[in-house]
Structures are given as structure tokens and as C-alpha cells.
Amino acid sequence: MNLDDLTDLATQAGHIINDTDRESHEKSDGTPVTQADLSASKKIRETLLDETPYTYVDEEHGVTSRGTQKWWLVDPLDGTKDFMRGTTEYTVNIALIDGETPVIGVVHVPATKTTYAATDNSAWRDNEEITVENVAVEDAVVAVSKSHPDDDLDAFLQELPVAGRRGIGSSLKGCRVADNTVNLYPRMQSLHGWDVAAMHAVINGAGAVMQNWEGDQVTYSYDNKNVDPFVAGHPRLVSDVLDRAHD
């Protein structure tokens, strides 16, 4: 299955989401799930298990192990709260992980029909190649979550002389870094891997980095669903921010 096939699959899942009502119920962990999550998950899971030999992991089904080095990591509907509110900032996230590193990623935005796609050395937004640009910290616009306040991050940003902040939903925060809509995406709370792996591939493909607060690359494991808090942006900008964080 090539990148075009994955883009088509994410688009099909997006159509399913848009054609499904927004009624939800709570999962055992207290987070909401909708029929759209479940229907999109079914489509993606069945297709990838039928057409590829790889282990499959997603938010709704957990791990379907095949003992492979490469494995799929999927969030069929990232930004469920945004979807339920009727905003446009929810996504379909599909990533292929090689060992611990995302090497292919697709992030599809069903509401706007925008698609980000990436291999390990290139990234595109709607078939137009995107490359991250460096800016000084003082000129940086920072992506922050609209749904998950973070007091520690807020305190850090109060001391960081950035140009401004922009609230963005779902994995779009990282994609907006890749296409230079914003410049920096810092996160001080842990996230699930399926929330960010496809976005991470887009970030890498655009020439940006996504590093934990110790300066190491964020990695993934299907035995541990969480990933480290991180900073994403142009390599020089991330290095500068991490230096200031450790002063």
C-alpha cells in the first residue's frame, strides 16, 4: 500500500465521519467516543489488515500483533471533542512506524478536505510540497491546545518571548508547524502515540523535528501507548527553546 492508497483510505474514512451523526458516549477512561470514531476505525482497520502484513494499533481496538518490525498506528478520529462541537479541526491520522520511528504519515481533515501526507524525507499539503522555515524565538507563533489547558506550559510560555499563540485542535497543531502557519508546538503533558504519530511523520518530512524536553527524538512502542512530552518545530528553533528551558 503506497502513499496515494493511504491518502485515499484516509479520505474514505473522512467521508464516513462526515456522514455520521455526532452523538457520543463515554469510554471506560472517561473520554468521549462517537459512532463516527467506530465506523471510521472499522474501515481503516479492515483495509490495512487485509492489504498489508503489518501489526495494527489504534485507539479503539488496541494491538493486533503480527510480530512485524513495521506497524500501523492509527487514530481514526482525532479531535473528537472538536467534531462533537461542530468545528472543523478534527482529523484522520494514519502512520506507519518502522521500529520506533514514523516513516509514512497521512493526516486528513474531513471538514475542509485538506490532506497532509509525508514520507521520511518529504511532506505535502494537498499535493503541494511543504518545507518548514526557521524563525527567531521572538518571531515565533506557538500552537497550543484548545481543549486541554496546561498550566506548566502556560507558565513556560509566559517567560518565552514569542510573538503569539494560536489555539488549534487535534493533530493539526503539528501540521500547521510543517506548513508554516505556526512555528512551534510545545507539549508538556504526555499524549497517546496515535494522537501524534502521523503528524510527527509530516513534521519530519517537512524538515522539522519533534524532540522530547531532553532533546531526544520522540519514539513509539505498541507496548506503551504514551509518548514523551515534546517540542516540534524547525531544528534550530527547537534547539533554542530547549536551551532556554534548561537555563
PDB file of N, CA and C in Angstrom, residues 37-123:
ATOM      1  N   ASP A  37     -16.191   7.673  15.229  1.00  0.00           N
ATOM      2  CA  ASP A  37     -14.921   7.031  15.595  1.00  0.00           C
ATOM      3  C   ASP A  37     -14.936   5.558  15.218  1.00  0.00           C
ATOM      4  N   LEU A  38     -16.002   4.879  15.626  1.00  0.00           N
ATOM      5  CA  LEU A  38     -16.080   3.430  15.473  1.00  0.00           C
ATOM      6  C   LEU A  38     -16.199   3.023  14.005  1.00  0.00           C
ATOM      7  N   SER A  39     -16.998   3.761  13.244  1.00  0.00           N
ATOM      8  CA  SER A  39     -17.189   3.418  11.833  1.00  0.00           C
ATOM      9  C   SER A  39     -15.921   3.684  11.024  1.00  0.00           C
ATOM     10  N   ALA A  40     -15.264   4.811  11.281  1.00  0.00           N
ATOM     11  CA  ALA A  40     -14.014   5.119  10.573  1.00  0.00           C
ATOM     12  C   ALA A  40     -12.929   4.114  10.954  1.00  0.00           C
ATOM     13  N   SER A  41     -12.883   3.754  12.239  1.00  0.00           N
ATOM     14  CA  SER A  41     -11.913   2.769  12.699  1.00  0.00           C
ATOM     15  C   SER A  41     -12.105   1.436  11.986  1.00  0.00           C
ATOM     16  N   LYS A  42     -13.346   1.008  11.851  1.00  0.00           N
ATOM     17  CA  LYS A  42     -13.636  -0.270  11.193  1.00  0.00           C
ATOM     18  C   LYS A  42     -13.122  -0.271   9.750  1.00  0.00           C
ATOM     19  N   LYS A  43     -13.365   0.806   9.030  1.00  0.00           N
ATOM     20  CA  LYS A  43     -12.935   0.905   7.643  1.00  0.00           C
ATOM     21  C   LYS A  43     -11.412   0.830   7.535  1.00  0.00           C
ATOM     22  N   ILE A  44     -10.714   1.624   8.348  1.00  0.00           N
ATOM     23  CA  ILE A  44      -9.251   1.672   8.257  1.00  0.00           C
ATOM     24  C   ILE A  44      -8.641   0.352   8.703  1.00  0.00           C
ATOM     25  N   ARG A  45      -9.116  -0.176   9.808  1.00  0.00           N
ATOM     26  CA  ARG A  45      -8.539  -1.405  10.366  1.00  0.00           C
ATOM     27  C   ARG A  45      -8.713  -2.574   9.393  1.00  0.00           C
ATOM     28  N   GLU A  46      -9.908  -2.756   8.884  1.00  0.00           N
ATOM     29  CA  GLU A  46     -10.144  -3.876   7.970  1.00  0.00           C
ATOM     30  C   GLU A  46      -9.293  -3.748   6.713  1.00  0.00           C
ATOM     31  N   THR A  47      -9.165  -2.539   6.187  1.00  0.00           N
ATOM     32  CA  THR A  47      -8.395  -2.345   4.954  1.00  0.00           C
ATOM     33  C   THR A  47      -6.915  -2.634   5.178  1.00  0.00           C
ATOM     34  N   LEU A  48      -6.345  -2.075   6.244  1.00  0.00           N
ATOM     35  CA  LEU A  48      -4.910  -2.246   6.469  1.00  0.00           C
ATOM     36  C   LEU A  48      -4.554  -3.677   6.861  1.00  0.00           C
ATOM     37  N   LEU A  49      -5.424  -4.341   7.609  1.00  0.00           N
ATOM     38  CA  LEU A  49      -5.150  -5.736   7.954  1.00  0.00           C
ATOM     39  C   LEU A  49      -5.327  -6.655   6.745  1.00  0.00           C
ATOM     40  N   ASP A  50      -6.265  -6.327   5.874  1.00  0.00           N
ATOM     41  CA  ASP A  50      -6.481  -7.135   4.670  1.00  0.00           C
ATOM     42  C   ASP A  50      -5.375  -6.956   3.637  1.00  0.00           C
ATOM     43  N   GLU A  51      -4.855  -5.729   3.514  1.00  0.00           N
ATOM     44  CA  GLU A  51      -3.992  -5.410   2.383  1.00  0.00           C
ATOM     45  C   GLU A  51      -2.520  -5.271   2.736  1.00  0.00           C
ATOM     46  N   THR A  52      -2.165  -5.369   4.018  1.00  0.00           N
ATOM     47  CA  THR A  52      -0.761  -5.295   4.414  1.00  0.00           C
ATOM     48  C   THR A  52      -0.480  -6.373   5.464  1.00  0.00           C
ATOM     49  N   PRO A  53       0.802  -6.728   5.656  1.00  0.00           N
ATOM     50  CA  PRO A  53       1.140  -7.793   6.606  1.00  0.00           C
ATOM     51  C   PRO A  53       1.486  -7.281   8.008  1.00  0.00           C
ATOM     52  N   TYR A  54       1.283  -5.995   8.281  1.00  0.00           N
ATOM     53  CA  TYR A  54       1.868  -5.388   9.480  1.00  0.00           C
ATOM     54  C   TYR A  54       0.950  -5.448  10.704  1.00  0.00           C
ATOM     55  N   THR A  55       1.575  -5.408  11.867  1.00  0.00           N
ATOM     56  CA  THR A  55       0.871  -5.212  13.133  1.00  0.00           C
ATOM     57  C   THR A  55       0.055  -3.928  13.043  1.00  0.00           C
ATOM     58  N   TYR A  56      -1.091  -3.930  13.699  1.00  0.00           N
ATOM     59  CA  TYR A  56      -2.008  -2.784  13.640  1.00  0.00           C
ATOM     60  C   TYR A  56      -2.365  -2.341  15.064  1.00  0.00           C
ATOM     61  N   VAL A  57      -2.272  -1.035  15.316  1.00  0.00           N
ATOM     62  CA  VAL A  57      -2.626  -0.461  16.619  1.00  0.00           C
ATOM     63  C   VAL A  57      -3.511   0.757  16.379  1.00  0.00           C
ATOM     64  N   ASP A  58      -4.653   0.813  17.053  1.00  0.00           N
ATOM     65  CA  ASP A  58      -5.436   2.046  17.017  1.00  0.00           C
ATOM     66  C   ASP A  58      -6.124   2.291  18.351  1.00  0.00           C
ATOM     67  N   GLU A  59      -6.709   3.479  18.464  1.00  0.00           N
ATOM     68  CA  GLU A  59      -7.295   3.900  19.736  1.00  0.00           C
ATOM     69  C   GLU A  59      -8.467   3.021  20.138  1.00  0.00           C
ATOM     70  N   GLU A  60      -9.243   2.544  19.182  1.00  0.00           N
ATOM     71  CA  GLU A  60     -10.482   1.849  19.507  1.00  0.00           C
ATOM     72  C   GLU A  60     -10.293   0.344  19.711  1.00  0.00           C
ATOM     73  N   HIS A  61      -9.256  -0.261  19.104  1.00  0.00           N
ATOM     74  CA  HIS A  61      -9.100  -1.711  19.149  1.00  0.00           C
ATOM     75  C   HIS A  61      -7.831  -2.177  19.846  1.00  0.00           C
ATOM     76  N   GLY A  62      -6.915  -1.273  20.169  1.00  0.00           N
ATOM     77  CA  GLY A  62      -5.660  -1.696  20.755  1.00  0.00           C
ATOM     78  C   GLY A  62      -4.752  -2.349  19.727  1.00  0.00           C
ATOM     79  N   VAL A  63      -4.027  -3.400  20.140  1.00  0.00           N
ATOM     80  CA  VAL A  63      -2.988  -4.015  19.317  1.00  0.00           C
ATOM     81  C   VAL A  63      -3.506  -5.295  18.648  1.00  0.00           C
ATOM     82  N   THR A  64      -3.336  -5.368  17.327  1.00  0.00           N
ATOM     83  CA  THR A  64      -3.487  -6.626  16.608  1.00  0.00           C
ATOM     84  C   THR A  64      -2.092  -7.008  16.136  1.00  0.00           C
ATOM     85  N   SER A  65      -1.418  -7.865  16.898  1.00  0.00           N
ATOM     86  CA  SER A  65       0.006  -8.110  16.675  1.00  0.00           C
ATOM     87  C   SER A  65       0.241  -9.168  15.609  1.00  0.00           C
ATOM     88  N   ARG A  66       1.214  -8.868  14.732  1.00  0.00           N
ATOM     89  CA  ARG A  66       1.698  -9.839  13.752  1.00  0.00           C
ATOM     90  C   ARG A  66       3.219 -10.008  13.865  1.00  0.00           C
ATOM     91  N   GLY A  67       3.785  -9.430  14.924  1.00  0.00           N
ATOM     92  CA  GLY A  67       5.211  -9.593  15.174  1.00  0.00           C
ATOM     93  C   GLY A  67       6.116  -8.954  14.153  1.00  0.00           C
ATOM     94  N   THR A  68       5.665  -7.850  13.539  1.00  0.00           N
ATOM     95  CA  THR A  68       6.435  -7.238  12.456  1.00  0.00           C
ATOM     96  C   THR A  68       7.213  -6.019  12.937  1.00  0.00           C
ATOM     97  N   GLN A  69       8.321  -5.728  12.249  1.00  0.00           N
ATOM     98  CA  GLN A  69       9.135  -4.550  12.540  1.00  0.00           C
ATOM     99  C   GLN A  69       8.361  -3.265  12.227  1.00  0.00           C
ATOM    100  N   LYS A  70       7.610  -3.300  11.139  1.00  0.00           N
ATOM    101  CA  LYS A  70       6.776  -2.163  10.769  1.00  0.00           C
ATOM    102  C   LYS A  70       5.368  -2.377  11.308  1.00  0.00           C
ATOM    103  N   TRP A  71       4.724  -1.286  11.709  1.00  0.00           N
ATOM    104  CA  TRP A  71       3.379  -1.410  12.274  1.00  0.00           C
ATOM    105  C   TRP A  71       2.596  -0.127  12.081  1.00  0.00           C
ATOM    106  N   TRP A  72       1.287  -0.308  11.942  1.00  0.00           N
ATOM    107  CA  TRP A  72       0.385   0.827  11.757  1.00  0.00           C
ATOM    108  C   TRP A  72      -0.029   1.404  13.117  1.00  0.00           C
ATOM    109  N   LEU A  73      -0.074   2.717  13.183  1.00  0.00           N
ATOM    110  CA  LEU A  73      -0.551   3.410  14.384  1.00  0.00           C
ATOM    111  C   LEU A  73      -1.576   4.447  13.928  1.00  0.00           C
ATOM    112  N   VAL A  74      -2.821   4.275  14.366  1.00  0.00           N
ATOM    113  CA  VAL A  74      -3.952   4.984  13.754  1.00  0.00           C
ATOM    114  C   VAL A  74      -4.837   5.612  14.818  1.00  0.00           C
ATOM    115  N   ASP A  75      -5.238   6.841  14.563  1.00  0.00           N
ATOM    116  CA  ASP A  75      -6.357   7.445  15.284  1.00  0.00           C
ATOM    117  C   ASP A  75      -7.420   7.783  14.244  1.00  0.00           C
ATOM    118  N   PRO A  76      -8.511   7.015  14.206  1.00  0.00           N
ATOM    119  CA  PRO A  76      -9.499   7.208  13.137  1.00  0.00           C
ATOM    120  C   PRO A  76     -10.234   8.536  13.233  1.00  0.00           C
ATOM    121  N   LEU A  77     -10.295   9.108  14.444  1.00  0.00           N
ATOM    122  CA  LEU A  77     -10.916  10.430  14.615  1.00  0.00           C
ATOM    123  C   LEU A  77     -10.215  11.126  15.763  1.00  0.00           C
ATOM    124  N   ASP A  78      -9.238  11.932  15.424  1.00  0.00           N
ATOM    125  CA  ASP A  78      -8.512  12.726  16.414  1.00  0.00           C
ATOM    126  C   ASP A  78      -9.208  14.077  16.536  1.00  0.00           C
ATOM    127  N   GLY A  79      -9.473  14.473  17.768  1.00  0.00           N
ATOM    128  CA  GLY A  79     -10.235  15.701  17.971  1.00  0.00           C
ATOM    129  C   GLY A  79     -11.722  15.430  18.066  1.00  0.00           C
ATOM    130  N   THR A  80     -12.065  14.358  18.791  1.00  0.00           N
ATOM    131  CA  THR A  80     -13.485  14.004  18.933  1.00  0.00           C
ATOM    132  C   THR A  80     -14.289  15.151  19.513  1.00  0.00           C
ATOM    133  N   LYS A  81     -13.708  15.870  20.483  1.00  0.00           N
ATOM    134  CA  LYS A  81     -14.431  16.994  21.085  1.00  0.00           C
ATOM    135  C   LYS A  81     -14.704  18.089  20.061  1.00  0.00           C
ATOM    136  N   ASP A  82     -13.736  18.346  19.184  1.00  0.00           N
ATOM    137  CA  ASP A  82     -13.958  19.336  18.123  1.00  0.00           C
ATOM    138  C   ASP A  82     -15.045  18.858  17.175  1.00  0.00           C
ATOM    139  N   PHE A  83     -15.034  17.584  16.835  1.00  0.00           N
ATOM    140  CA  PHE A  83     -16.074  17.018  15.979  1.00  0.00           C
ATOM    141  C   PHE A  83     -17.449  17.180  16.622  1.00  0.00           C
ATOM    142  N   MET A  84     -17.545  16.879  17.909  1.00  0.00           N
ATOM    143  CA  MET A  84     -18.817  16.981  18.606  1.00  0.00           C
ATOM    144  C   MET A  84     -19.308  18.426  18.690  1.00  0.00           C
ATOM    145  N   ARG A  85     -18.365  19.372  18.783  1.00  0.00           N
ATOM    146  CA  ARG A  85     -18.745  20.791  18.853  1.00  0.00           C
ATOM    147  C   ARG A  85     -19.128  21.361  17.497  1.00  0.00           C
ATOM    148  N   GLY A  86     -18.828  20.637  16.429  1.00  0.00           N
ATOM    149  CA  GLY A  86     -19.141  21.133  15.099  1.00  0.00           C
ATOM    150  C   GLY A  86     -18.073  22.024  14.505  1.00  0.00           C
ATOM    151  N   THR A  87     -16.842  21.990  15.056  1.00  0.00           N
ATOM    152  CA  THR A  87     -15.751  22.753  14.458  1.00  0.00           C
ATOM    153  C   THR A  87     -15.159  21.960  13.305  1.00  0.00           C
ATOM    154  N   THR A  88     -14.156  22.518  12.655  1.00  0.00           N
ATOM    155  CA  THR A  88     -13.536  21.852  11.505  1.00  0.00           C
ATOM    156  C   THR A  88     -12.232  21.155  11.857  1.00  0.00           C
ATOM    157  N   GLU A  89     -11.766  21.262  13.112  1.00  0.00           N
ATOM    158  CA  GLU A  89     -10.402  20.833  13.445  1.00  0.00           C
ATOM    159  C   GLU A  89     -10.376  19.429  14.050  1.00  0.00           C
ATOM    160  N   TYR A  90     -10.839  18.462  13.284  1.00  0.00           N
ATOM    161  CA  TYR A  90     -10.704  17.057  13.640  1.00  0.00           C
ATOM    162  C   TYR A  90     -10.083  16.338  12.448  1.00  0.00           C
ATOM    163  N   THR A  91      -9.364  15.264  12.717  1.00  0.00           N
ATOM    164  CA  THR A  91      -8.555  14.651  11.675  1.00  0.00           C
ATOM    165  C   THR A  91      -8.626  13.128  11.705  1.00  0.00           C
ATOM    166  N   VAL A  92      -8.234  12.540  10.587  1.00  0.00           N
ATOM    167  CA  VAL A  92      -7.963  11.108  10.476  1.00  0.00           C
ATOM    168  C   VAL A  92      -6.444  10.959  10.412  1.00  0.00           C
ATOM    169  N   ASN A  93      -5.872  10.173  11.324  1.00  0.00           N
ATOM    170  CA  ASN A  93      -4.420  10.033  11.419  1.00  0.00           C
ATOM    171  C   ASN A  93      -4.004   8.591  11.140  1.00  0.00           C
ATOM    172  N   ILE A  94      -3.159   8.390  10.131  1.00  0.00           N
ATOM    173  CA  ILE A  94      -2.639   7.069   9.808  1.00  0.00           C
ATOM    174  C   ILE A  94      -1.124   7.172   9.671  1.00  0.00           C
ATOM    175  N   ALA A  95      -0.395   6.386  10.481  1.00  0.00           N
ATOM    176  CA  ALA A  95       1.067   6.396  10.425  1.00  0.00           C
ATOM    177  C   ALA A  95       1.590   4.979  10.294  1.00  0.00           C
ATOM    178  N   LEU A  96       2.658   4.830   9.544  1.00  0.00           N
ATOM    179  CA  LEU A  96       3.408   3.580   9.503  1.00  0.00           C
ATOM    180  C   LEU A  96       4.699   3.797  10.282  1.00  0.00           C
ATOM    181  N   ILE A  97       4.901   2.962  11.313  1.00  0.00           N
ATOM    182  CA  ILE A  97       6.073   3.054  12.164  1.00  0.00           C
ATOM    183  C   ILE A  97       7.053   1.962  11.760  1.00  0.00           C
ATOM    184  N   ASP A  98       8.332   2.316  11.642  1.00  0.00           N
ATOM    185  CA  ASP A  98       9.392   1.333  11.411  1.00  0.00           C
ATOM    186  C   ASP A  98      10.213   1.252  12.697  1.00  0.00           C
ATOM    187  N   GLY A  99      10.006   0.192  13.464  1.00  0.00           N
ATOM    188  CA  GLY A  99      10.645   0.098  14.770  1.00  0.00           C
ATOM    189  C   GLY A  99      10.023   1.067  15.746  1.00  0.00           C
ATOM    190  N   GLU A 100      10.681   2.203  15.928  1.00  0.00           N
ATOM    191  CA  GLU A 100      10.197   3.235  16.850  1.00  0.00           C
ATOM    192  C   GLU A 100       9.918   4.561  16.154  1.00  0.00           C
ATOM    193  N   THR A 101      10.085   4.603  14.821  1.00  0.00           N
ATOM    194  CA  THR A 101      10.079   5.880  14.101  1.00  0.00           C
ATOM    195  C   THR A 101       8.992   5.911  13.035  1.00  0.00           C
ATOM    196  N   PRO A 102       8.179   6.965  12.987  1.00  0.00           N
ATOM    197  CA  PRO A 102       7.193   7.086  11.904  1.00  0.00           C
ATOM    198  C   PRO A 102       7.879   7.402  10.583  1.00  0.00           C
ATOM    199  N   VAL A 103       7.593   6.610   9.560  1.00  0.00           N
ATOM    200  CA  VAL A 103       8.237   6.790   8.256  1.00  0.00           C
ATOM    201  C   VAL A 103       7.248   7.207   7.172  1.00  0.00           C
ATOM    202  N   ILE A 104       5.962   6.986   7.399  1.00  0.00           N
ATOM    203  CA  ILE A 104       4.912   7.447   6.492  1.00  0.00           C
ATOM    204  C   ILE A 104       3.771   7.964   7.351  1.00  0.00           C
ATOM    205  N   GLY A 105       3.183   9.068   6.937  1.00  0.00           N
ATOM    206  CA  GLY A 105       2.049   9.594   7.686  1.00  0.00           C
ATOM    207  C   GLY A 105       1.059  10.309   6.793  1.00  0.00           C
ATOM    208  N   VAL A 106      -0.223  10.139   7.122  1.00  0.00           N
ATOM    209  CA  VAL A 106      -1.299  10.870   6.450  1.00  0.00           C
ATOM    210  C   VAL A 106      -2.194  11.459   7.526  1.00  0.00           C
ATOM    211  N   VAL A 107      -2.445  12.755   7.421  1.00  0.00           N
ATOM    212  CA  VAL A 107      -3.400  13.451   8.282  1.00  0.00           C
ATOM    213  C   VAL A 107      -4.432  14.096   7.375  1.00  0.00           C
ATOM    214  N   HIS A 108      -5.658  13.609   7.450  1.00  0.00           N
ATOM    215  CA  HIS A 108      -6.732  14.123   6.598  1.00  0.00           C
ATOM    216  C   HIS A 108      -7.710  14.913   7.457  1.00  0.00           C
ATOM    217  N   VAL A 109      -8.148  16.064   6.933  1.00  0.00           N
ATOM    218  CA  VAL A 109      -9.086  16.940   7.628  1.00  0.00           C
ATOM    219  C   VAL A 109     -10.430  16.842   6.912  1.00  0.00           C
ATOM    220  N   PRO A 110     -11.356  16.022   7.414  1.00  0.00           N
ATOM    221  CA  PRO A 110     -12.593  15.776   6.664  1.00  0.00           C
ATOM    222  C   PRO A 110     -13.421  17.027   6.399  1.00  0.00           C
ATOM    223  N   ALA A 111     -13.446  17.957   7.351  1.00  0.00           N
ATOM    224  CA  ALA A 111     -14.315  19.126   7.210  1.00  0.00           C
ATOM    225  C   ALA A 111     -13.874  20.053   6.081  1.00  0.00           C
ATOM    226  N   THR A 112     -12.556  20.126   5.849  1.00  0.00           N
ATOM    227  CA  THR A 112     -12.037  21.025   4.813  1.00  0.00           C
ATOM    228  C   THR A 112     -11.491  20.266   3.602  1.00  0.00           C
ATOM    229  N   LYS A 113     -11.458  18.918   3.717  1.00  0.00           N
ATOM    230  CA  LYS A 113     -10.931  18.054   2.651  1.00  0.00           C
ATOM    231  C   LYS A 113      -9.462  18.346   2.352  1.00  0.00           C
ATOM    232  N   THR A 114      -8.756  18.815   3.376  1.00  0.00           N
ATOM    233  CA  THR A 114      -7.317  19.041   3.290  1.00  0.00           C
ATOM    234  C   THR A 114      -6.589  17.773   3.727  1.00  0.00           C
ATOM    235  N   THR A 115      -5.510  17.440   3.034  1.00  0.00           N
ATOM    236  CA  THR A 115      -4.736  16.259   3.396  1.00  0.00           C
ATOM    237  C   THR A 115      -3.251  16.591   3.452  1.00  0.00           C
ATOM    238  N   TYR A 116      -2.642  16.239   4.583  1.00  0.00           N
ATOM    239  CA  TYR A 116      -1.187  16.283   4.740  1.00  0.00           C
ATOM    240  C   TYR A 116      -0.673  14.852   4.591  1.00  0.00           C
ATOM    241  N   ALA A 117       0.421  14.691   3.853  1.00  0.00           N
ATOM    242  CA  ALA A 117       0.993  13.367   3.657  1.00  0.00           C
ATOM    243  C   ALA A 117       2.510  13.483   3.663  1.00  0.00           C
ATOM    244  N   ALA A 118       3.170  12.426   4.119  1.00  0.00           N
ATOM    245  CA  ALA A 118       4.620  12.506   4.238  1.00  0.00           C
ATOM    246  C   ALA A 118       5.265  11.138   4.145  1.00  0.00           C
ATOM    247  N   THR A 119       6.470  11.118   3.569  1.00  0.00           N
ATOM    248  CA  THR A 119       7.414  10.026   3.709  1.00  0.00           C
ATOM    249  C   THR A 119       8.499  10.519   4.662  1.00  0.00           C
ATOM    250  N   ASP A 120       9.580   9.749   4.798  1.00  0.00           N
ATOM    251  CA  ASP A 120      10.593  10.166   5.767  1.00  0.00           C
ATOM    252  C   ASP A 120      11.452  11.325   5.290  1.00  0.00           C
ATOM    253  N   ASN A 121      11.286  11.769   4.047  1.00  0.00           N
ATOM    254  CA  ASN A 121      12.114  12.888   3.590  1.00  0.00           C
ATOM    255  C   ASN A 121      11.355  13.952   2.795  1.00  0.00           C
ATOM    256  N   SER A 122      10.031  13.863   2.729  1.00  0.00           N
ATOM    257  CA  SER A 122       9.228  14.869   2.018  1.00  0.00           C
ATOM    258  C   SER A 122       7.848  14.936   2.646  1.00  0.00           C
ATOM    259  N   ALA A 123       7.207  16.103   2.521  1.00  0.00           N
ATOM    260  CA  ALA A 123       5.841  16.274   3.030  1.00  0.00           C
ATOM    261  C   ALA A 123       5.069  17.166   2.076  1.00  0.00           C
TER     262      ALA A 123
END
